[in-house]
Tab-separated table of C-alpha atoms and ligand atoms in Angstrom:
chain	number	residue	atom	x	y	z
A	1	MET	CA	7.727	4.475	-31.608
A	2	ASN	CA	4.739	2.484	-32.414
A	3	LYS	CA	1.019	3.180	-31.974
A	4	ARG	CA	0.276	1.313	-29.439
A	5	ILE	CA	3.964	0.771	-27.682
A	6	TYR	CA	3.121	4.787	-27.489
A	7	TYR	CA	-0.149	4.010	-25.831
A	8	LEU	CA	1.066	1.558	-23.566
A	9	LYS	CA	4.217	4.183	-21.923
A	10	ASN	CA	1.889	6.159	-20.994
A	11	ILE	CA	-0.711	4.577	-18.920
A	12	LYS	CA	-1.104	5.404	-15.031
A	13	GLY	CA	-1.156	4.405	-12.172
A	14	PHE	CA	0.059	4.453	-8.202
A	15	VAL	CA	2.693	2.101	-7.086
A	16	PHE	CA	4.315	2.727	-3.831
A	17	ASP	CA	7.952	0.507	-3.788
A	18	ILE	CA	9.297	-0.488	-6.465
A	19	GLN	CA	12.400	-3.241	-5.546
A	20	HIS	CA	15.872	-3.226	-7.138
A	21	TYR	CA	17.736	-7.080	-6.847
A	22	SER	CA	14.553	-8.830	-5.314
A	23	ILE	CA	15.804	-12.352	-4.547
A	24	HIS	CA	12.236	-13.597	-2.801
A	25	ASP	CA	9.281	-12.617	-4.924
A	26	GLY	CA	10.132	-15.781	-8.153
A	27	PRO	CA	12.967	-16.888	-10.177
A	28	GLY	CA	16.350	-15.455	-10.638
A	29	ILE	CA	17.540	-11.632	-9.146
A	30	ARG	CA	13.903	-9.499	-10.318
A	31	THR	CA	12.265	-6.563	-9.386
A	32	THR	CA	9.524	-6.528	-7.762
A	33	VAL	CA	7.310	-3.588	-8.273
A	34	PHE	CA	4.837	-2.778	-5.305
A	35	LEU	CA	1.061	-1.555	-6.344
A	36	SER	CA	-1.014	0.166	-4.624
A	37	GLY	CA	-5.083	-0.604	-3.228
A	38	CYS	CA	-5.725	-3.951	-1.954
A	39	PRO	CA	-9.196	-4.809	-1.364
A	40	LEU	CA	-8.170	-7.728	0.813
A	41	LYS	CA	-7.431	-6.732	5.075
A	42	CYS	CA	-5.647	-8.982	5.991
A	43	LEU	CA	-5.392	-9.113	9.855
A	44	TRP	CA	-1.465	-9.812	9.698
A	45	CYS	CA	-0.916	-7.467	6.894
A	46	GLN	CA	3.060	-6.799	7.032
A	47	ASN	CA	2.447	-3.464	4.068
A	48	PRO	CA	0.321	-1.779	5.861
A	49	GLU	CA	1.106	1.482	2.835
A	50	SER	CA	-0.220	-1.059	0.045
A	51	GLN	CA	-3.806	-0.872	1.245
A	52	GLU	CA	-5.221	2.843	-0.025
A	53	LEU	CA	-4.126	3.460	-3.646
A	54	TYR	CA	-3.379	7.146	-3.578
A	55	PRO	CA	-0.331	8.387	-2.382
A	56	GLN	CA	-0.467	8.849	1.733
A	57	LEU	CA	1.046	10.350	4.740
A	58	PHE	CA	3.510	8.652	5.934
A	59	PHE	CA	5.122	10.477	9.827
A	60	ARG	CA	8.397	9.266	10.977
A	61	TYR	CA	7.424	10.923	14.851
A	62	ASP	CA	11.385	10.114	15.828
A	63	LYS	CA	11.497	13.382	14.201
A	64	CYS	CA	8.955	15.640	14.654
A	65	ILE	CA	10.543	18.248	16.872
A	66	GLY	CA	7.029	19.841	17.472
A	67	CYS	CA	8.069	23.004	15.646
A	68	GLY	CA	4.306	23.626	14.889
A	69	GLU	CA	4.696	24.563	11.394
A	70	CYS	CA	2.371	21.811	9.995
A	71	ILE	CA	-0.185	22.508	12.127
A	72	SER	CA	0.049	25.937	10.895
A	73	ILE	CA	0.095	25.714	7.023
A	74	CYS	CA	-2.497	22.428	7.434
A	75	THR	CA	-6.207	24.518	6.547
A	76	GLN	CA	-8.214	21.603	6.891
A	77	ASP	CA	-7.255	21.639	10.986
A	78	ALA	CA	-6.364	18.190	10.118
A	79	ILE	CA	-3.371	18.503	12.319
A	80	LYS	CA	-3.357	18.670	16.186
A	81	LEU	CA	-1.234	19.146	18.951
A	82	ASN	CA	-2.130	16.329	21.176
A	83	GLY	CA	0.008	16.936	24.737
A	84	ASN	CA	3.529	17.553	23.130
A	85	VAL	CA	2.613	15.450	20.178
A	86	VAL	CA	1.503	16.303	16.848
A	87	GLN	CA	-1.794	14.302	15.194
A	88	THR	CA	-3.382	13.740	11.897
A	89	ASP	CA	-7.423	13.399	11.514
A	90	ARG	CA	-7.165	11.307	8.330
A	91	ASN	CA	-9.838	11.860	7.154
A	92	LEU	CA	-10.026	15.524	8.020
A	93	CYS	CA	-6.325	15.180	5.857
A	94	LYS	CA	-6.400	16.507	1.870
A	95	ARG	CA	-4.301	15.134	0.976
A	96	CYS	CA	-2.102	18.195	-0.139
A	97	PHE	CA	0.901	17.914	1.543
A	98	LYS	CA	1.956	21.015	1.975
A	99	CYS	CA	2.589	19.426	5.860
A	100	ILE	CA	5.184	18.375	3.828
A	101	LYS	CA	6.543	21.005	2.876
A	102	VAL	CA	7.354	22.542	5.127
A	103	CYS	CA	8.179	20.517	7.926
A	104	PRO	CA	12.626	20.902	9.218
A	105	ASN	CA	13.064	17.753	10.047
A	106	GLU	CA	11.825	15.758	6.812
A	107	ALA	CA	9.417	14.020	9.633
A	108	ARG	CA	6.163	14.162	7.328
A	109	THR	CA	6.235	12.862	4.070
A	110	VAL	CA	5.074	10.572	1.107
A	111	ILE	CA	4.160	6.773	0.229
A	112	GLY	CA	3.022	6.316	-3.218
A	113	LYS	CA	2.983	8.072	-6.412
A	114	GLU	CA	1.038	8.391	-9.451
A	115	ILE	CA	3.637	6.512	-12.503
A	116	THR	CA	4.105	6.235	-15.819
A	117	SER	CA	4.033	1.912	-17.994
A	118	GLY	CA	6.765	3.697	-19.732
A	119	GLU	CA	8.737	5.334	-16.394
A	120	VAL	CA	8.101	1.612	-14.365
A	121	LEU	CA	9.934	0.372	-18.039
A	122	GLU	CA	12.498	2.200	-17.380
A	123	GLU	CA	13.165	1.603	-13.658
A	124	VAL	CA	12.962	-2.143	-14.965
A	125	PHE	CA	14.901	-2.326	-17.794
A	126	SER	CA	17.630	-0.818	-15.777
A	127	ASP	CA	18.211	-3.779	-14.413
A	128	LYS	CA	17.774	-6.145	-17.106
A	129	MET	CA	21.851	-7.299	-17.538
A	130	PHE	CA	20.999	-8.901	-14.004
A	131	TYR	CA	18.120	-11.028	-15.045
A	132	HIS	CA	19.984	-12.245	-18.220
A	133	GLU	CA	22.554	-13.491	-15.631
A	134	SER	CA	20.338	-14.822	-13.597
A	135	ASN	CA	17.053	-16.118	-15.412
A	136	GLY	CA	15.089	-13.034	-13.169
A	137	GLY	CA	12.756	-10.702	-14.526
A	138	VAL	CA	10.074	-8.297	-13.708
A	139	THR	CA	7.579	-9.016	-10.412
A	140	LEU	CA	4.607	-7.425	-10.146
A	141	SER	CA	3.293	-7.279	-6.684
A	142	GLY	CA	0.824	-4.863	-4.249
A	143	GLY	CA	-1.060	-4.742	-2.258
A	144	GLU	CA	-3.601	-6.294	-5.844
A	145	VAL	CA	-2.065	-6.115	-9.334
A	146	LEU	CA	-5.319	-6.887	-9.947
A	147	LEU	CA	-7.145	-4.066	-9.520
A	148	GLN	CA	-4.939	-1.559	-11.749
A	149	PRO	CA	-5.996	-4.061	-14.525
A	150	GLU	CA	-5.426	-2.069	-16.934
A	151	PHE	CA	-2.106	-0.406	-15.247
A	152	SER	CA	-0.398	-4.089	-14.455
A	153	SER	CA	-1.145	-5.772	-17.914
A	154	ALA	CA	0.754	-2.332	-20.212
A	155	ILE	CA	3.349	-2.666	-18.386
A	156	LEU	CA	3.998	-6.983	-18.433
A	157	GLU	CA	2.676	-6.364	-22.611
A	158	LEU	CA	6.050	-3.571	-22.357
A	159	CYS	CA	7.987	-6.199	-20.905
A	160	LYS	CA	7.187	-8.548	-22.792
A	161	SER	CA	8.080	-7.277	-25.659
A	162	ASN	CA	11.550	-6.943	-24.470
A	163	SER	CA	11.755	-10.292	-23.551
A	164	ILE	CA	11.750	-9.828	-19.732
A	165	HIS	CA	10.022	-12.890	-17.766
A	166	THR	CA	7.993	-11.787	-15.837
A	167	ALA	CA	5.855	-12.896	-12.943
A	168	ILE	CA	2.980	-11.354	-10.494
A	169	GLU	CA	1.709	-12.046	-6.967
A	170	THR	CA	-1.576	-12.185	-6.642
A	171	SER	CA	-4.207	-12.869	-3.459
A	172	GLY	CA	-6.269	-14.487	-6.593
A	173	TYR	CA	-9.011	-11.869	-5.501
A	174	GLY	CA	-10.078	-9.957	-9.014
A	175	LEU	CA	-12.618	-10.399	-11.517
A	176	TRP	CA	-12.234	-12.624	-13.673
A	177	GLU	CA	-12.017	-10.440	-16.574
A	178	SER	CA	-9.253	-8.202	-14.825
A	179	MET	CA	-7.651	-11.375	-14.085
A	180	LYS	CA	-7.024	-12.697	-18.214
A	181	LYS	CA	-6.176	-9.038	-19.017
A	182	VAL	CA	-2.927	-9.114	-16.678
A	183	LEU	CA	-2.140	-12.454	-17.474
A	184	THR	CA	-2.435	-12.173	-21.044
A	185	PHE	CA	1.399	-11.174	-20.378
A	186	THR	CA	2.375	-13.053	-17.517
A	187	ASP	CA	4.451	-15.948	-17.319
A	188	LEU	CA	4.246	-16.871	-14.213
A	189	VAL	CA	1.571	-16.544	-11.246
A	190	LEU	CA	2.837	-16.251	-7.537
A	191	PHE	CA	-0.449	-17.245	-6.052
A	192	ASP	CA	-1.056	-16.652	-2.543
A	193	PHE	CA	-2.824	-19.328	0.011
A	194	LYS	CA	-4.295	-17.692	3.089
A	195	HIS	CA	-6.886	-20.209	4.106
A	196	PHE	CA	-9.330	-22.739	3.111
A	197	ASN	CA	-12.058	-22.863	4.606
A	198	ASP	CA	-14.206	-19.518	4.048
A	199	ASP	CA	-15.745	-18.661	7.027
A	200	LYS	CA	-12.456	-18.458	8.842
A	201	HIS	CA	-10.782	-16.495	5.356
A	202	LYS	CA	-13.604	-13.992	5.176
A	203	LYS	CA	-13.108	-13.233	9.087
A	204	LEU	CA	-8.993	-12.893	8.940
A	205	THR	CA	-8.886	-11.158	5.158
A	206	GLY	CA	-12.579	-9.319	4.961
A	207	VAL	CA	-13.660	-11.638	1.909
A	208	SER	CA	-14.867	-14.822	0.256
A	209	ASN	CA	-11.701	-16.867	-0.447
A	210	LYS	CA	-15.012	-18.779	-3.631
A	211	VAL	CA	-14.065	-16.352	-6.096
A	212	LEU	CA	-9.901	-16.665	-5.853
A	213	LEU	CA	-10.307	-20.928	-5.481
A	214	GLU	CA	-11.509	-20.709	-8.542
A	215	ASN	CA	-9.110	-18.112	-10.325
A	216	ALA	CA	-6.824	-20.234	-9.598
A	217	LYS	CA	-8.818	-23.238	-11.132
A	218	LYS	CA	-8.939	-21.158	-14.117
A	219	ILE	CA	-5.015	-19.891	-14.019
A	220	TRP	CA	-3.852	-23.480	-14.433
A	221	HIS	CA	-6.333	-25.757	-16.112
A	222	ASP	CA	-7.782	-22.851	-18.230
A	223	LEU	CA	-4.661	-20.677	-19.423
A	224	LYS	CA	-2.201	-22.656	-19.295
A	225	ILE	CA	0.380	-20.453	-16.552
A	226	PRO	CA	2.492	-22.520	-14.577
A	227	ILE	CA	1.736	-21.645	-10.775
A	228	ILE	CA	3.622	-21.461	-7.317
A	229	ALA	CA	1.101	-21.479	-4.577
A	230	ARG	CA	2.306	-19.435	-1.726
A	231	VAL	CA	1.249	-20.153	1.757
A	232	PRO	CA	1.596	-17.463	4.602
A	233	VAL	CA	1.888	-19.551	8.104
A	234	ILE	CA	-0.331	-17.085	10.988
A	235	PRO	CA	0.268	-18.514	14.464
A	236	SER	CA	-3.489	-18.816	15.339
A	237	CYS	CA	-4.267	-18.148	12.662
A	238	ASN	CA	-3.863	-20.216	9.879
A	239	ASP	CA	-1.492	-22.570	11.129
A	240	SER	CA	-3.781	-25.403	12.238
A	241	ILE	CA	-2.980	-29.072	10.816
A	242	LEU	CA	-6.482	-29.192	9.405
A	243	ASN	CA	-6.182	-25.370	7.035
A	244	ILE	CA	-2.876	-27.046	6.140
A	245	ASN	CA	-4.324	-30.794	4.914
A	246	GLN	CA	-7.012	-28.960	2.864
A	247	THR	CA	-5.177	-26.413	1.038
A	248	ALA	CA	-2.352	-29.184	0.608
A	249	ASN	CA	-5.441	-31.796	-0.069
A	250	PHE	CA	-6.610	-28.675	-3.049
A	251	ILE	CA	-3.354	-27.649	-4.808
A	252	SER	CA	-2.744	-31.402	-5.363
A	253	THR	CA	-5.921	-32.620	-6.715
A	254	GLU	CA	-7.571	-29.263	-7.798
A	255	LEU	CA	-4.668	-28.055	-9.046
A	256	ASP	CA	-1.226	-30.703	-9.786
A	257	ARG	CA	1.079	-32.112	-7.741
A	258	SER	CA	3.772	-30.272	-9.679
A	259	ILE	CA	3.410	-27.144	-8.381
A	260	LYS	CA	5.522	-25.748	-6.029
A	261	VAL	CA	4.775	-24.495	-2.447
A	262	HIS	CA	6.819	-21.014	-0.655
A	263	LEU	CA	5.820	-21.278	2.735
A	264	LEU	CA	5.948	-18.227	4.222
A	265	PRO	CA	6.263	-17.173	8.382
A	266	TYR	CA	5.549	-14.866	9.558
A	267	ASN	CA	7.666	-12.079	11.130
A	268	SER	CA	6.050	-8.365	12.995
A	269	LEU	CA	8.065	-6.121	10.942
A	270	GLY	CA	4.944	-4.151	9.530
A	271	LYS	CA	4.261	-3.244	12.724
A	272	ALA	CA	5.809	0.167	13.364
A	273	LYS	CA	4.440	0.805	9.976
A	274	TYR	CA	0.938	0.872	11.370
A	275	LYS	CA	1.880	3.756	14.016
A	276	ASN	CA	3.743	6.631	10.395
A	277	LEU	CA	-0.006	5.858	9.263
A	278	GLU	CA	-1.601	6.843	12.655
A	279	GLN	CA	-3.778	3.707	11.742
A	280	PRO	CA	-4.227	1.340	15.369
A	281	TRP	CA	-2.593	-1.574	15.640
A	282	ASN	CA	-4.881	-4.243	14.182
A	283	CYS	CA	-4.703	-5.849	17.426
A	284	PHE	CA	-2.482	-9.008	15.758
A	285	SER	CA	-0.860	-10.703	18.413
A	286	GLY	CA	1.343	-13.350	16.026
A	287	THR	CA	3.977	-14.465	17.001
A	288	VAL	CA	7.057	-15.577	14.692
A	289	PRO	CA	6.235	-19.378	14.077
A	290	SER	CA	8.670	-22.237	15.299
A	291	ASP	CA	11.172	-23.677	12.869
A	292	GLU	CA	9.493	-27.243	14.678
A	293	LYS	CA	6.364	-25.877	13.556
A	294	MET	CA	7.079	-24.857	9.976
A	295	ASN	CA	9.335	-27.969	9.756
A	296	GLU	CA	5.380	-30.189	10.462
A	297	LEU	CA	3.379	-28.012	7.998
A	298	ARG	CA	6.304	-28.762	5.621
A	299	ASN	CA	5.669	-32.150	6.306
A	300	ILE	CA	2.129	-32.323	6.005
A	301	LEU	CA	2.079	-31.073	2.406
A	302	GLU	CA	4.910	-32.925	0.963
A	303	SER	CA	3.335	-36.277	2.419
A	304	TYR	CA	1.122	-35.163	0.039
A	305	GLY	CA	3.126	-35.387	-3.412
A	306	LEU	CA	3.732	-31.393	-3.082
A	307	SER	CA	7.311	-29.843	-3.717
A	308	VAL	CA	8.531	-27.318	-0.434
A	309	LYS	CA	10.681	-25.032	0.397
A	310	ILE	CA	10.296	-22.551	3.105
A	311	GLY	CA	10.798	-19.024	2.592
A	312	GLY	CA	9.747	-17.414	-0.896
B	401	SF4	S1	-1.274	16.542	3.345
B	401	SF4	FE1	-2.732	18.552	3.642
B	401	SF4	S2	-4.519	18.989	4.151
B	401	SF4	FE2	-3.528	16.550	4.939
B	401	SF4	S3	-2.650	17.396	7.199
B	401	SF4	FE3	-1.009	17.835	5.278
B	401	SF4	S4	-1.321	19.436	4.984
B	401	SF4	FE4	-3.232	18.817	6.045
B	402	SF4	S1	6.455	20.833	11.217
B	402	SF4	FE1	7.487	18.422	11.415
B	402	SF4	S2	9.157	18.796	12.914
B	402	SF4	FE2	7.331	20.382	12.860
B	402	SF4	S3	5.339	19.420	14.739
B	402	SF4	FE3	5.313	19.308	12.093
B	402	SF4	S4	6.182	16.815	11.967
B	402	SF4	FE4	7.155	17.719	13.394
């Protein structure tokens, strides 16, 4: 193994999932690597387990038999019985994960792990035959891949050196230096557009959209990397006619009309995970957008000359 490959394979990072045979994260059949950690706090986040960089406790309350073994082992006094329900004070928890080992019913597990880029490559490589047949490849998602630029770029460079097509899914929120490092080995960017209005973007995600809109322009015009625009459709948050018009105008004039747009309808599948992480549900009461609404938004985007697909 040459020195560069040895170096690349030993860069460590954090992931919370690796999905095989994915068909919604770019062309063909793909392996999607979900990196941990995200600087955004979207109200509708469907992957709350992605927000923290480090591994965290995942409590399957439906499997808890109330034996109290976890309470006895915890030296931080972080676990208490509230009535007959076990609760963990996440502020006191030091993530030693001793409570997981003593739980007799696997009610306590850990989500997220530290892994080397070489280990990720091995998992990705096991799917290689599917990539060739379907024009697929690997997609790095999250969380936000820009939060771990060294790790992300090492995985992507290793994939490129093995002739594997690479894509990243990003909010675009990150330093341009980090973005450039990651994009050096990226064939396709799945770029999320959450809200065009900066004040609303801050309210909905916790961050300004100025940097990410600038980054989108640089990716397209300076680096000339293909983009697929992904627009999550979240009722009462970003599904107004005005917002979709402004988003369509930005994509078609500031970027390019040839960019494909994927409209992604909200679903509430992530809601249960908040309970598993013992986090309060963020009171977001979004409903699933109707087919009629999705078609209305598609028509608006198409009126700007954009090609639109509903779903990823
Ligand atoms: S991970 Fe460790 S500190 Fe946290 S609740 Fe379990 S035993 Fe206590
Ligand atoms: S050890 Fe497991 S089953 Fe027992 S009280 Fe704790 S979480 Fe529940």
